[in-house]
PDB file of C-alpha atoms in Angstrom:
ATOM      1  CA  MET A   1     115.340  97.631  84.196  1.00  0.00           C
ATOM      2  CA  LYS A   2     113.536 100.916  84.717  1.00  0.00           C
ATOM      3  CA  ARG A   3     113.888 102.203  88.283  1.00  0.00           C
ATOM      4  CA  LEU A   4     110.276 102.450  89.422  1.00  0.00           C
ATOM      5  CA  THR A   5     111.077 104.680  92.397  1.00  0.00           C
ATOM      6  CA  GLN A   6     112.265 107.390  90.004  1.00  0.00           C
ATOM      7  CA  TYR A   7     108.720 107.743  88.668  1.00  0.00           C
ATOM      8  CA  ALA A   8     107.284 108.670  92.077  1.00  0.00           C
ATOM      9  CA  HIS A   9     107.491 111.920  94.011  1.00  0.00           C
ATOM     10  CA  GLY A  10     107.827 109.895  97.217  1.00  0.00           C
ATOM     11  CA  GLY A  11     107.738 106.280  98.220  1.00  0.00           C
ATOM     12  CA  GLY A  12     105.403 103.907 100.023  1.00  0.00           C
ATOM     13  CA  CYS A  13     103.539 105.015 103.114  1.00  0.00           C
ATOM     14  CA  ALA A  14     105.801 108.056 103.431  1.00  0.00           C
ATOM     15  CA  CYS A  15     103.455 109.582 100.827  1.00  0.00           C
ATOM     16  CA  LYS A  16     100.557 109.650 103.277  1.00  0.00           C
ATOM     17  CA  ILE A  17      98.865 112.974 103.894  1.00  0.00           C
ATOM     18  CA  PRO A  18     100.275 114.166 107.256  1.00  0.00           C
ATOM     19  CA  PRO A  19      98.110 113.106 110.220  1.00  0.00           C
ATOM     20  CA  GLY A  20      97.286 116.650 111.334  1.00  0.00           C
ATOM     21  CA  GLU A  21      96.155 117.694 107.861  1.00  0.00           C
ATOM     22  CA  LEU A  22      94.160 114.492 107.453  1.00  0.00           C
ATOM     23  CA  GLU A  23      92.349 115.024 110.740  1.00  0.00           C
ATOM     24  CA  ASP A  24      91.346 118.501 109.578  1.00  0.00           C
ATOM     25  CA  VAL A  25      89.989 117.070 106.315  1.00  0.00           C
ATOM     26  CA  VAL A  26      87.793 114.414 107.926  1.00  0.00           C
ATOM     27  CA  ALA A  27      86.693 116.454 110.946  1.00  0.00           C
ATOM     28  CA  GLY A  28      82.926 116.473 111.159  1.00  0.00           C
ATOM     29  CA  LEU A  29      82.426 113.790 108.560  1.00  0.00           C
ATOM     30  CA  GLY A  30      80.233 111.004 109.830  1.00  0.00           C
ATOM     31  CA  THR A  31      78.658 107.831 108.551  1.00  0.00           C
ATOM     32  CA  VAL A  32      75.158 107.048 107.329  1.00  0.00           C
ATOM     33  CA  PRO A  33      73.163 107.152 110.598  1.00  0.00           C
ATOM     34  CA  ASP A  34      70.413 104.710 109.660  1.00  0.00           C
ATOM     35  CA  ALA A  35      72.148 102.004 107.616  1.00  0.00           C
ATOM     36  CA  PRO A  36      69.453  99.322 107.649  1.00  0.00           C
ATOM     37  CA  ASN A  37      71.461  96.107 107.421  1.00  0.00           C
ATOM     38  CA  THR A  38      74.514  96.528 109.638  1.00  0.00           C
ATOM     39  CA  GLU A  39      75.817  98.086 112.856  1.00  0.00           C
ATOM     40  CA  LEU A  40      79.027 100.088 112.559  1.00  0.00           C
ATOM     41  CA  ILE A  41      81.391  98.934 115.325  1.00  0.00           C
ATOM     42  CA  VAL A  42      84.606 100.694 114.271  1.00  0.00           C
ATOM     43  CA  GLY A  43      84.374 103.779 112.090  1.00  0.00           C
ATOM     44  CA  LEU A  44      86.001 107.137 111.538  1.00  0.00           C
ATOM     45  CA  ASP A  45      85.995 108.491 115.084  1.00  0.00           C
ATOM     46  CA  THR A  46      89.436 107.342 116.289  1.00  0.00           C
ATOM     47  CA  GLY A  47      91.195 106.872 112.952  1.00  0.00           C
ATOM     48  CA  ASP A  48      91.445 103.113 113.442  1.00  0.00           C
ATOM     49  CA  ASP A  49      93.011 100.838 110.836  1.00  0.00           C
ATOM     50  CA  ALA A  50      89.852  99.451 109.215  1.00  0.00           C
ATOM     51  CA  ALA A  51      86.082  99.819 109.297  1.00  0.00           C
ATOM     52  CA  VAL A  52      84.185  97.049 111.102  1.00  0.00           C
ATOM     53  CA  VAL A  53      80.452  96.365 110.853  1.00  0.00           C
ATOM     54  CA  ARG A  54      78.398  93.749 112.680  1.00  0.00           C
ATOM     55  CA  LEU A  55      76.473  91.521 110.292  1.00  0.00           C
ATOM     56  CA  PRO A  56      72.890  90.746 111.320  1.00  0.00           C
ATOM     57  CA  GLY A  57      71.649  87.197 111.589  1.00  0.00           C
ATOM     58  CA  SER A  58      75.081  85.556 111.770  1.00  0.00           C
ATOM     59  CA  ARG A  59      75.281  82.630 114.162  1.00  0.00           C
ATOM     60  CA  GLY A  60      77.440  83.550 117.139  1.00  0.00           C
ATOM     61  CA  GLY A  61      78.002  87.012 115.744  1.00  0.00           C
ATOM     62  CA  LEU A  62      80.194  87.961 112.817  1.00  0.00           C
ATOM     63  CA  ALA A  63      81.677  91.255 111.694  1.00  0.00           C
ATOM     64  CA  ALA A  64      82.851  92.378 108.270  1.00  0.00           C
ATOM     65  CA  VAL A  65      86.138  94.295 108.010  1.00  0.00           C
ATOM     66  CA  ALA A  66      86.831  96.708 105.139  1.00  0.00           C
ATOM     67  CA  THR A  67      89.961  98.669 104.261  1.00  0.00           C
ATOM     68  CA  ALA A  68      91.971  99.991 101.318  1.00  0.00           C
ATOM     69  CA  ASP A  69      95.608 100.973 100.918  1.00  0.00           C
ATOM     70  CA  PHE A  70      97.780 101.901  97.946  1.00  0.00           C
ATOM     71  CA  PHE A  71     100.962 103.872  97.314  1.00  0.00           C
ATOM     72  CA  THR A  72     103.718 104.814  94.897  1.00  0.00           C
ATOM     73  CA  PRO A  73     106.724 102.500  94.337  1.00  0.00           C
ATOM     74  CA  VAL A  74     108.790 101.929  97.446  1.00  0.00           C
ATOM     75  CA  VAL A  75     111.339  99.671  95.713  1.00  0.00           C
ATOM     76  CA  ASP A  76     112.474  99.330  92.110  1.00  0.00           C
ATOM     77  CA  ASP A  77     111.681  95.642  91.667  1.00  0.00           C
ATOM     78  CA  PRO A  78     108.046  95.470  90.462  1.00  0.00           C
ATOM     79  CA  TYR A  79     107.351  92.037  91.920  1.00  0.00           C
ATOM     80  CA  ASP A  80     108.629  93.096  95.340  1.00  0.00           C
ATOM     81  CA  TRP A  81     106.616  96.315  95.172  1.00  0.00           C
ATOM     82  CA  GLY A  82     103.483  94.262  94.531  1.00  0.00           C
ATOM     83  CA  ARG A  83     104.242  91.963  97.447  1.00  0.00           C
ATOM     84  CA  ILE A  84     104.927  94.865  99.804  1.00  0.00           C
ATOM     85  CA  ALA A  85     101.789  96.771  98.812  1.00  0.00           C
ATOM     86  CA  ALA A  86      99.611  93.687  99.271  1.00  0.00           C
ATOM     87  CA  ALA A  87     101.104  92.835 102.671  1.00  0.00           C
ATOM     88  CA  ASN A  88     100.581  96.449 103.719  1.00  0.00           C
ATOM     89  CA  ALA A  89      96.919  96.454 102.652  1.00  0.00           C
ATOM     90  CA  LEU A  90      96.225  93.122 104.354  1.00  0.00           C
ATOM     91  CA  SER A  91      97.863  94.432 107.523  1.00  0.00           C
ATOM     92  CA  ASP A  92      94.936  96.727 108.300  1.00  0.00           C
ATOM     93  CA  VAL A  93      92.655  93.693 108.588  1.00  0.00           C
ATOM     94  CA  TYR A  94      95.089  91.943 110.922  1.00  0.00           C
ATOM     95  CA  ALA A  95      95.488  95.149 112.943  1.00  0.00           C
ATOM     96  CA  VAL A  96      91.838  95.002 114.039  1.00  0.00           C
ATOM     97  CA  GLY A  97      91.959  91.263 114.716  1.00  0.00           C
ATOM     98  CA  GLY A  98      90.350  90.171 111.459  1.00  0.00           C
ATOM     99  CA  ARG A  99      91.020  87.592 108.746  1.00  0.00           C
ATOM    100  CA  PRO A 100      91.141  88.720 105.093  1.00  0.00           C
ATOM    101  CA  LEU A 101      88.746  86.977 102.710  1.00  0.00           C
ATOM    102  CA  VAL A 102      88.845  88.790  99.374  1.00  0.00           C
ATOM    103  CA  ALA A 103      90.757  91.692  97.842  1.00  0.00           C
ATOM    104  CA  VAL A 104      90.549  93.717  94.647  1.00  0.00           C
ATOM    105  CA  ASN A 105      93.543  95.366  93.004  1.00  0.00           C
ATOM    106  CA  LEU A 106      93.925  99.147  92.752  1.00  0.00           C
ATOM    107  CA  LEU A 107      96.344 100.064  89.960  1.00  0.00           C
ATOM    108  CA  ALA A 108      97.360 103.432  88.513  1.00  0.00           C
ATOM    109  CA  TRP A 109      99.785 103.161  85.599  1.00  0.00           C
ATOM    110  CA  PRO A 110     101.537 105.604  83.223  1.00  0.00           C
ATOM    111  CA  ARG A 111     100.690 103.493  80.181  1.00  0.00           C
ATOM    112  CA  GLY A 112     102.678 105.623  77.736  1.00  0.00           C
ATOM    113  CA  VAL A 113     105.801 105.607  79.896  1.00  0.00           C
ATOM    114  CA  LEU A 114     106.191 102.244  81.643  1.00  0.00           C
ATOM    115  CA  PRO A 115     105.635  98.904  79.877  1.00  0.00           C
ATOM    116  CA  PHE A 116     102.755  96.723  80.966  1.00  0.00           C
ATOM    117  CA  ASP A 117     105.035  93.774  81.618  1.00  0.00           C
ATOM    118  CA  LEU A 118     106.164  95.670  84.718  1.00  0.00           C
ATOM    119  CA  ALA A 119     102.546  96.161  85.774  1.00  0.00           C
ATOM    120  CA  ARG A 120     101.996  92.426  85.358  1.00  0.00           C
ATOM    121  CA  GLU A 121     104.879  91.733  87.737  1.00  0.00           C
ATOM    122  CA  VAL A 122     103.396  94.146  90.289  1.00  0.00           C
ATOM    123  CA  LEU A 123     100.055  92.342  90.118  1.00  0.00           C
ATOM    124  CA  ARG A 124     101.771  88.946  90.325  1.00  0.00           C
ATOM    125  CA  GLY A 125     103.519  90.025  93.510  1.00  0.00           C
ATOM    126  CA  GLY A 126     100.238  91.118  95.042  1.00  0.00           C
ATOM    127  CA  LEU A 127      98.553  87.882  94.030  1.00  0.00           C
ATOM    128  CA  ASP A 128     101.300  85.748  95.588  1.00  0.00           C
ATOM    129  CA  VAL A 129     101.102  87.505  98.957  1.00  0.00           C
ATOM    130  CA  ALA A 130      97.306  87.343  98.953  1.00  0.00           C
ATOM    131  CA  ALA A 131      97.566  83.615  98.261  1.00  0.00           C
ATOM    132  CA  GLU A 132      99.945  83.256 101.209  1.00  0.00           C
ATOM    133  CA  ALA A 133      97.320  84.993 103.349  1.00  0.00           C
ATOM    134  CA  GLY A 134      94.551  82.702 102.068  1.00  0.00           C
ATOM    135  CA  CYS A 135      92.809  85.707 100.545  1.00  0.00           C
ATOM    136  CA  HIS A 136      91.076  85.626  97.162  1.00  0.00           C
ATOM    137  CA  VAL A 137      91.847  88.356  94.613  1.00  0.00           C
ATOM    138  CA  GLY A 138      88.741  89.064  92.558  1.00  0.00           C
ATOM    139  CA  GLY A 139      89.810  91.582  89.927  1.00  0.00           C
ATOM    140  CA  GLY A 140      90.086  95.280  90.641  1.00  0.00           C
ATOM    141  CA  HIS A 141      90.266  98.689  89.007  1.00  0.00           C
ATOM    142  CA  SER A 142      92.921 100.485  86.955  1.00  0.00           C
ATOM    143  CA  VAL A 143      93.445 104.015  85.643  1.00  0.00           C
ATOM    144  CA  ASP A 144      95.950 105.733  83.379  1.00  0.00           C
ATOM    145  CA  ASP A 145      97.987 107.957  85.707  1.00  0.00           C
ATOM    146  CA  PRO A 146     101.250 109.902  85.316  1.00  0.00           C
ATOM    147  CA  GLU A 147     102.541 108.277  88.518  1.00  0.00           C
ATOM    148  CA  PRO A 148     102.441 104.521  89.212  1.00  0.00           C
ATOM    149  CA  LYS A 149     100.470 103.441  92.260  1.00  0.00           C
ATOM    150  CA  TYR A 150      99.358 100.037  93.486  1.00  0.00           C
ATOM    151  CA  GLY A 151      97.488  98.552  96.400  1.00  0.00           C
ATOM    152  CA  MET A 152      94.362  96.654  97.355  1.00  0.00           C
ATOM    153  CA  ALA A 153      90.928  97.086  98.847  1.00  0.00           C
ATOM    154  CA  VAL A 154      90.443  94.197 101.258  1.00  0.00           C
ATOM    155  CA  THR A 155      87.385  92.681 102.909  1.00  0.00           C
ATOM    156  CA  GLY A 156      87.686  90.350 105.874  1.00  0.00           C
ATOM    157  CA  VAL A 157      85.794  88.971 108.828  1.00  0.00           C
ATOM    158  CA  ALA A 158      86.273  89.215 112.581  1.00  0.00           C
ATOM    159  CA  ASP A 159      84.651  88.185 115.839  1.00  0.00           C
ATOM    160  CA  PRO A 160      82.943  91.360 117.093  1.00  0.00           C
ATOM    161  CA  ALA A 161      83.606  90.219 120.655  1.00  0.00           C
ATOM    162  CA  ALA A 162      87.354  89.826 120.020  1.00  0.00           C
ATOM    163  CA  LEU A 163      88.577  92.901 118.178  1.00  0.00           C
ATOM    164  CA  LEU A 164      91.829  94.822 118.399  1.00  0.00           C
ATOM    165  CA  ARG A 165      90.931  98.524 118.609  1.00  0.00           C
ATOM    166  CA  ASN A 166      93.070 101.617 118.974  1.00  0.00           C
ATOM    167  CA  ASP A 167      90.753 103.054 121.655  1.00  0.00           C
ATOM    168  CA  ALA A 168      90.823 100.099 124.061  1.00  0.00           C
ATOM    169  CA  GLY A 169      94.200 100.626 125.755  1.00  0.00           C
ATOM    170  CA  LYS A 170      94.322 100.490 129.560  1.00  0.00           C
ATOM    171  CA  PRO A 171      96.979 101.695 132.024  1.00  0.00           C
ATOM    172  CA  GLY A 172      99.418  99.071 133.256  1.00  0.00           C
ATOM    173  CA  VAL A 173      99.617  97.170 129.962  1.00  0.00           C
ATOM    174  CA  PRO A 174     102.960  96.663 128.185  1.00  0.00           C
ATOM    175  CA  LEU A 175     103.534  97.742 124.574  1.00  0.00           C
ATOM    176  CA  THR A 176     104.883  95.192 122.105  1.00  0.00           C
ATOM    177  CA  LEU A 177     106.266  95.954 118.621  1.00  0.00           C
ATOM    178  CA  THR A 178     106.398  93.036 116.183  1.00  0.00           C
ATOM    179  CA  LYS A 179     108.698  94.433 113.455  1.00  0.00           C
ATOM    180  CA  PRO A 180     111.803  96.598 113.780  1.00  0.00           C
ATOM    181  CA  LEU A 181     111.736 100.231 112.679  1.00  0.00           C
ATOM    182  CA  GLY A 182     113.972 101.814 110.039  1.00  0.00           C
ATOM    183  CA  ILE A 183     112.157 100.795 106.885  1.00  0.00           C
ATOM    184  CA  GLY A 184     111.617 104.436 105.933  1.00  0.00           C
ATOM    185  CA  VAL A 185     115.248 105.544 105.948  1.00  0.00           C
ATOM    186  CA  LEU A 186     116.382 102.385 104.138  1.00  0.00           C
ATOM    187  CA  ASN A 187     113.712 102.846 101.463  1.00  0.00           C
ATOM    188  CA  ASN A 188     114.706 106.484 101.077  1.00  0.00           C
ATOM    189  CA  ARG A 189     118.331 105.424 100.639  1.00  0.00           C
ATOM    190  CA  HIS A 190     117.269 102.839  98.052  1.00  0.00           C
ATOM    191  CA  LYS A 191     115.357 105.496  96.117  1.00  0.00           C
ATOM    192  CA  ALA A 192     118.354 107.843  96.145  1.00  0.00           C
ATOM    193  CA  THR A 193     121.153 105.345  95.420  1.00  0.00           C
ATOM    194  CA  GLY A 194     119.654 102.157  94.004  1.00  0.00           C
ATOM    195  CA  GLU A 195     121.145 100.088  96.843  1.00  0.00           C
ATOM    196  CA  VAL A 196     118.968  97.062  97.598  1.00  0.00           C
ATOM    197  CA  PHE A 197     118.238  96.141 101.223  1.00  0.00           C
ATOM    198  CA  GLU A 198     116.897  92.606 101.124  1.00  0.00           C
ATOM    199  CA  HIS A 199     116.312  92.494 104.883  1.00  0.00           C
ATOM    200  CA  ALA A 200     114.060  95.548 104.601  1.00  0.00           C
ATOM    201  CA  VAL A 201     112.106  93.902 101.777  1.00  0.00           C
ATOM    202  CA  ALA A 202     111.774  90.745 103.886  1.00  0.00           C
ATOM    203  CA  ALA A 203     110.377  92.779 106.769  1.00  0.00           C
ATOM    204  CA  MET A 204     107.869  94.568 104.546  1.00  0.00           C
ATOM    205  CA  VAL A 205     106.516  91.438 102.840  1.00  0.00           C
ATOM    206  CA  LYS A 206     106.092  89.555 106.121  1.00  0.00           C
ATOM    207  CA  LEU A 207     102.414  89.228 106.970  1.00  0.00           C
ATOM    208  CA  ASN A 208     101.135  90.376 110.347  1.00  0.00           C
ATOM    209  CA  ARG A 209      98.868  87.328 110.480  1.00  0.00           C
ATOM    210  CA  GLU A 210     100.745  85.446 113.208  1.00  0.00           C
ATOM    211  CA  ALA A 211     101.244  88.596 115.283  1.00  0.00           C
ATOM    212  CA  SER A 212      97.517  89.332 115.162  1.00  0.00           C
ATOM    213  CA  ALA A 213      96.601  85.774 116.118  1.00  0.00           C
ATOM    214  CA  ALA A 214      99.105  85.818 118.992  1.00  0.00           C
ATOM    215  CA  ALA A 215      97.730  89.110 120.267  1.00  0.00           C
ATOM    216  CA  LEU A 216      94.180  87.767 120.307  1.00  0.00           C
ATOM    217  CA  GLU A 217      95.265  84.502 121.894  1.00  0.00           C
ATOM    218  CA  GLY A 218      97.014  86.485 124.633  1.00  0.00           C
ATOM    219  CA  GLY A 219      93.848  88.416 125.397  1.00  0.00           C
ATOM    220  CA  ALA A 220      94.881  91.739 123.845  1.00  0.00           C
ATOM    221  CA  VAL A 221      92.083  94.137 122.918  1.00  0.00           C
ATOM    222  CA  CYS A 222      94.117  97.127 121.703  1.00  0.00           C
ATOM    223  CA  ALA A 223      96.505  97.367 118.749  1.00  0.00           C
ATOM    224  CA  THR A 224      97.384  99.285 115.609  1.00  0.00           C
ATOM    225  CA  ASP A 225      99.861  98.771 112.806  1.00  0.00           C
ATOM    226  CA  VAL A 226     102.859 101.034 112.299  1.00  0.00           C
ATOM    227  CA  THR A 227     102.938 102.532 108.811  1.00  0.00           C
ATOM    228  CA  GLY A 228     103.267 105.996 107.333  1.00  0.00           C
ATOM    229  CA  PHE A 229     102.741 108.015 110.524  1.00  0.00           C
ATOM    230  CA  GLY A 230     105.661 106.239 112.196  1.00  0.00           C
ATOM    231  CA  LEU A 231     105.717 104.599 115.613  1.00  0.00           C
ATOM    232  CA  LEU A 232     105.137 107.905 117.400  1.00  0.00           C
ATOM    233  CA  GLY A 233     102.302 109.010 115.134  1.00  0.00           C
ATOM    234  CA  HIS A 234     100.337 105.781 115.403  1.00  0.00           C
ATOM    235  CA  LEU A 235     101.051 105.475 119.123  1.00  0.00           C
ATOM    236  CA  CYS A 236      99.896 109.051 119.695  1.00  0.00           C
ATOM    237  CA  LYS A 237      96.585 108.266 117.992  1.00  0.00           C
ATOM    238  CA  LEU A 238      96.214 105.136 120.139  1.00  0.00           C
ATOM    239  CA  ALA A 239      97.023 106.974 123.371  1.00  0.00           C
ATOM    240  CA  ARG A 240      94.633 109.844 122.631  1.00  0.00           C
ATOM    241  CA  ALA A 241      91.820 107.471 121.620  1.00  0.00           C
ATOM    242  CA  SER A 242      92.335 105.361 124.757  1.00  0.00           C
ATOM    243  CA  GLY A 243      92.718 108.291 127.154  1.00  0.00           C
ATOM    244  CA  VAL A 244      96.133 107.144 128.414  1.00  0.00           C
ATOM    245  CA  THR A 245      99.789 108.124 128.211  1.00  0.00           C
ATOM    246  CA  ALA A 246     102.082 105.835 126.222  1.00  0.00           C
ATOM    247  CA  VAL A 247     105.599 105.561 127.631  1.00  0.00           C
ATOM    248  CA  VAL A 248     108.303 104.445 125.176  1.00  0.00           C
ATOM    249  CA  ASP A 249     111.644 103.051 126.298  1.00  0.00           C
ATOM    250  CA  ALA A 250     113.762 104.345 123.416  1.00  0.00           C
ATOM    251  CA  ALA A 251     116.597 101.916 124.151  1.00  0.00           C
ATOM    252  CA  ALA A 252     114.235  98.932 123.817  1.00  0.00           C
ATOM    253  CA  VAL A 253     112.963  99.796 120.321  1.00  0.00           C
ATOM    254  CA  PRO A 254     114.458  97.464 117.658  1.00  0.00           C
ATOM    255  CA  TYR A 255     115.820  98.771 114.339  1.00  0.00           C
ATOM    256  CA  LEU A 256     116.803  97.170 111.063  1.00  0.00           C
ATOM    257  CA  ASP A 257     120.521  96.884 110.380  1.00  0.00           C
ATOM    258  CA  GLY A 258     121.765 100.013 108.649  1.00  0.00           C
ATOM    259  CA  ALA A 259     118.854 102.212 109.689  1.00  0.00           C
ATOM    260  CA  ARG A 260     120.777 104.416 112.085  1.00  0.00           C
ATOM    261  CA  GLU A 261     123.679 104.757 109.648  1.00  0.00           C
ATOM    262  CA  SER A 262     121.296 105.706 106.842  1.00  0.00           C
ATOM    263  CA  LEU A 263     119.703 108.350 109.042  1.00  0.00           C
ATOM    264  CA  ARG A 264     123.125 109.810 109.843  1.00  0.00           C
ATOM    265  CA  ALA A 265     123.863 109.888 106.112  1.00  0.00           C
ATOM    266  CA  GLY A 266     120.812 112.095 105.599  1.00  0.00           C
ATOM    267  CA  TYR A 267     118.294 109.668 104.090  1.00  0.00           C
ATOM    268  CA  VAL A 268     115.283 111.034 105.966  1.00  0.00           C
ATOM    269  CA  SER A 269     111.980 111.326 104.127  1.00  0.00           C
ATOM    270  CA  GLY A 270     109.773 114.382 104.210  1.00  0.00           C
ATOM    271  CA  GLY A 271     107.040 112.164 105.654  1.00  0.00           C
ATOM    272  CA  THR A 272     109.213 111.340 108.660  1.00  0.00           C
ATOM    273  CA  ARG A 273     109.901 115.010 109.364  1.00  0.00           C
ATOM    274  CA  ARG A 274     106.183 115.810 109.058  1.00  0.00           C
ATOM    275  CA  ASN A 275     105.424 112.996 111.517  1.00  0.00           C
ATOM    276  CA  LEU A 276     107.852 114.439 114.037  1.00  0.00           C
ATOM    277  CA  ASP A 277     106.437 117.940 113.614  1.00  0.00           C
ATOM    278  CA  TRP A 278     102.933 116.609 114.293  1.00  0.00           C
ATOM    279  CA  VAL A 279     103.720 114.594 117.424  1.00  0.00           C
ATOM    280  CA  ALA A 280     106.106 117.148 118.974  1.00  0.00           C
ATOM    281  CA  PRO A 281     103.390 119.195 120.777  1.00  0.00           C
ATOM    282  CA  HIS A 282     101.930 115.964 122.192  1.00  0.00           C
ATOM    283  CA  THR A 283     105.205 114.430 123.375  1.00  0.00           C
ATOM    284  CA  ASP A 284     107.559 114.742 126.332  1.00  0.00           C
ATOM    285  CA  PHE A 285     110.818 113.698 124.669  1.00  0.00           C
ATOM    286  CA  GLY A 286     112.863 113.776 127.856  1.00  0.00           C
ATOM    287  CA  GLY A 287     116.519 113.466 126.877  1.00  0.00           C
ATOM    288  CA  ALA A 288     115.891 111.762 123.530  1.00  0.00           C
ATOM    289  CA  SER A 289     118.333 112.927 120.852  1.00  0.00           C
ATOM    290  CA  GLU A 290     117.210 114.342 117.508  1.00  0.00           C
ATOM    291  CA  GLU A 291     118.439 111.131 115.919  1.00  0.00           C
ATOM    292  CA  ASP A 292     116.257 108.982 118.172  1.00  0.00           C
ATOM    293  CA  ARG A 293     113.278 111.275 117.626  1.00  0.00           C
ATOM    294  CA  LEU A 294     113.563 110.943 113.850  1.00  0.00           C
ATOM    295  CA  LEU A 295     113.935 107.166 114.018  1.00  0.00           C
ATOM    296  CA  LEU A 296     110.915 106.844 116.297  1.00  0.00           C
ATOM    297  CA  ALA A 297     108.931 108.967 113.800  1.00  0.00           C
ATOM    298  CA  ASP A 298     110.361 107.158 110.748  1.00  0.00           C
ATOM    299  CA  ALA A 299     107.615 106.640 108.151  1.00  0.00           C
ATOM    300  CA  GLN A 300     107.223 102.880 107.836  1.00  0.00           C
ATOM    301  CA  THR A 301     105.781 100.893 104.964  1.00  0.00           C
ATOM    302  CA  SER A 302     104.134  97.587 105.897  1.00  0.00           C
ATOM    303  CA  GLY A 303     105.457  97.803 109.444  1.00  0.00           C
ATOM    304  CA  GLY A 304     104.609  95.586 112.360  1.00  0.00           C
ATOM    305  CA  LEU A 305     101.782  95.554 114.856  1.00  0.00           C
ATOM    306  CA  LEU A 306     101.973  97.734 117.950  1.00  0.00           C
ATOM    307  CA  VAL A 307     100.065  95.755 120.561  1.00  0.00           C
ATOM    308  CA  ALA A 308      98.921  96.781 124.022  1.00  0.00           C
ATOM    309  CA  GLY A 309      99.830  93.445 125.525  1.00  0.00           C
ATOM    310  CA  GLU A 310     102.656  90.958 125.587  1.00  0.00           C
ATOM    311  CA  ILE A 311     103.443  88.655 122.676  1.00  0.00           C
ATOM    312  CA  PRO A 312     105.932  85.877 123.473  1.00  0.00           C
ATOM    313  CA  GLY A 313     109.242  86.365 121.676  1.00  0.00           C
ATOM    314  CA  GLU A 314     108.543  89.957 120.614  1.00  0.00           C
ATOM    315  CA  PRO A 315     110.202  93.016 122.209  1.00  0.00           C
ATOM    316  CA  ILE A 316     108.374  95.083 124.807  1.00  0.00           C
ATOM    317  CA  ILE A 317     109.117  98.742 124.066  1.00  0.00           C
ATOM    318  CA  GLY A 318     107.144 100.507 126.780  1.00  0.00           C
ATOM    319  CA  GLU A 319     103.834 100.599 128.577  1.00  0.00           C
ATOM    320  CA  LEU A 320     100.542 102.430 128.918  1.00  0.00           C
ATOM    321  CA  THR A 321     100.078 104.550 132.036  1.00  0.00           C
ATOM    322  CA  PRO A 322      97.294 106.795 133.372  1.00  0.00           C
ATOM    323  CA  ALA A 323      96.865 109.937 131.318  1.00  0.00           C
ATOM    324  CA  GLY A 324      99.429 112.616 132.101  1.00  0.00           C
ATOM    325  CA  GLU A 325     100.352 115.960 130.671  1.00  0.00           C
ATOM    326  CA  HIS A 326     101.221 114.461 127.256  1.00  0.00           C
ATOM    327  CA  PRO A 327      99.887 111.414 125.372  1.00  0.00           C
ATOM    328  CA  LEU A 328     103.502 110.353 124.673  1.00  0.00           C
ATOM    329  CA  LEU A 329     106.497 110.132 126.976  1.00  0.00           C
ATOM    330  CA  ILE A 330     109.956 109.039 125.797  1.00  0.00           C
ATOM    331  CA  ARG A 331     112.412 107.853 128.384  1.00  0.00           C
TER     332      ARG A 331
END
């Protein structure tokens, strides 16, 4: 079987444009000020996970959620890549407290290089995860591209009075992380060696549906998902948007088996190092080692939810406090 990861310059969400560069690109860009049919509730301002608009005339109030996500192969198995990419795209809807309704595929394929039977397996993987989520897949769009890429544009619904936003964090609230970190270094090791880490695949294909529902049921109003910017990158955005300081207990953060060993062996992606460079000026690292800093900045693909609130059975990794000198504090 062709190794799909060898046809990509990077892998998964580690291919994201670095957060600092992205903020420079979108600075000053706004939305249509007089859209006649909807009210924009969540937009570009805080870099939240999805756009949310209030729909007029809906009984009891209803909001539409829109997002898109796609990336290069993160694993060699095409079916697993499709499942991971779909779970990752759906995650943005769950991260704002929504429910996905319909998705369309986004596929870029080097048609003269890779056979279409592999592309079919990618699409089958995406379809199966969407079915698990109760989300229709209604076609999509494809282009001939030198580098394979796959993902989905997803539309969902949410209660506008019960959203999870990245700008709603309050001091005194614990921070809960619903999936362990380390996906980035394990994926990088897979790309370099061909070793398969089934527990990493299992983590990536797991939907954040139950975590989102539990957060809402527990009264949470603030959350984000942890993907390409790493725990520290996404938490920094949340802390800045909420006007608080996020304190992370490094010893409480869970990691996938083999993650620390893979880091020590040198399997660190460029995306992870860019994440760390970006958060460094905004972070008091205390006595955290370079190893811990890199793991906390590890570029995740289809990671868990980071919730300002407590979710039964999930690890609490820190808390939000009144704003201090830095948005992030590692202890």
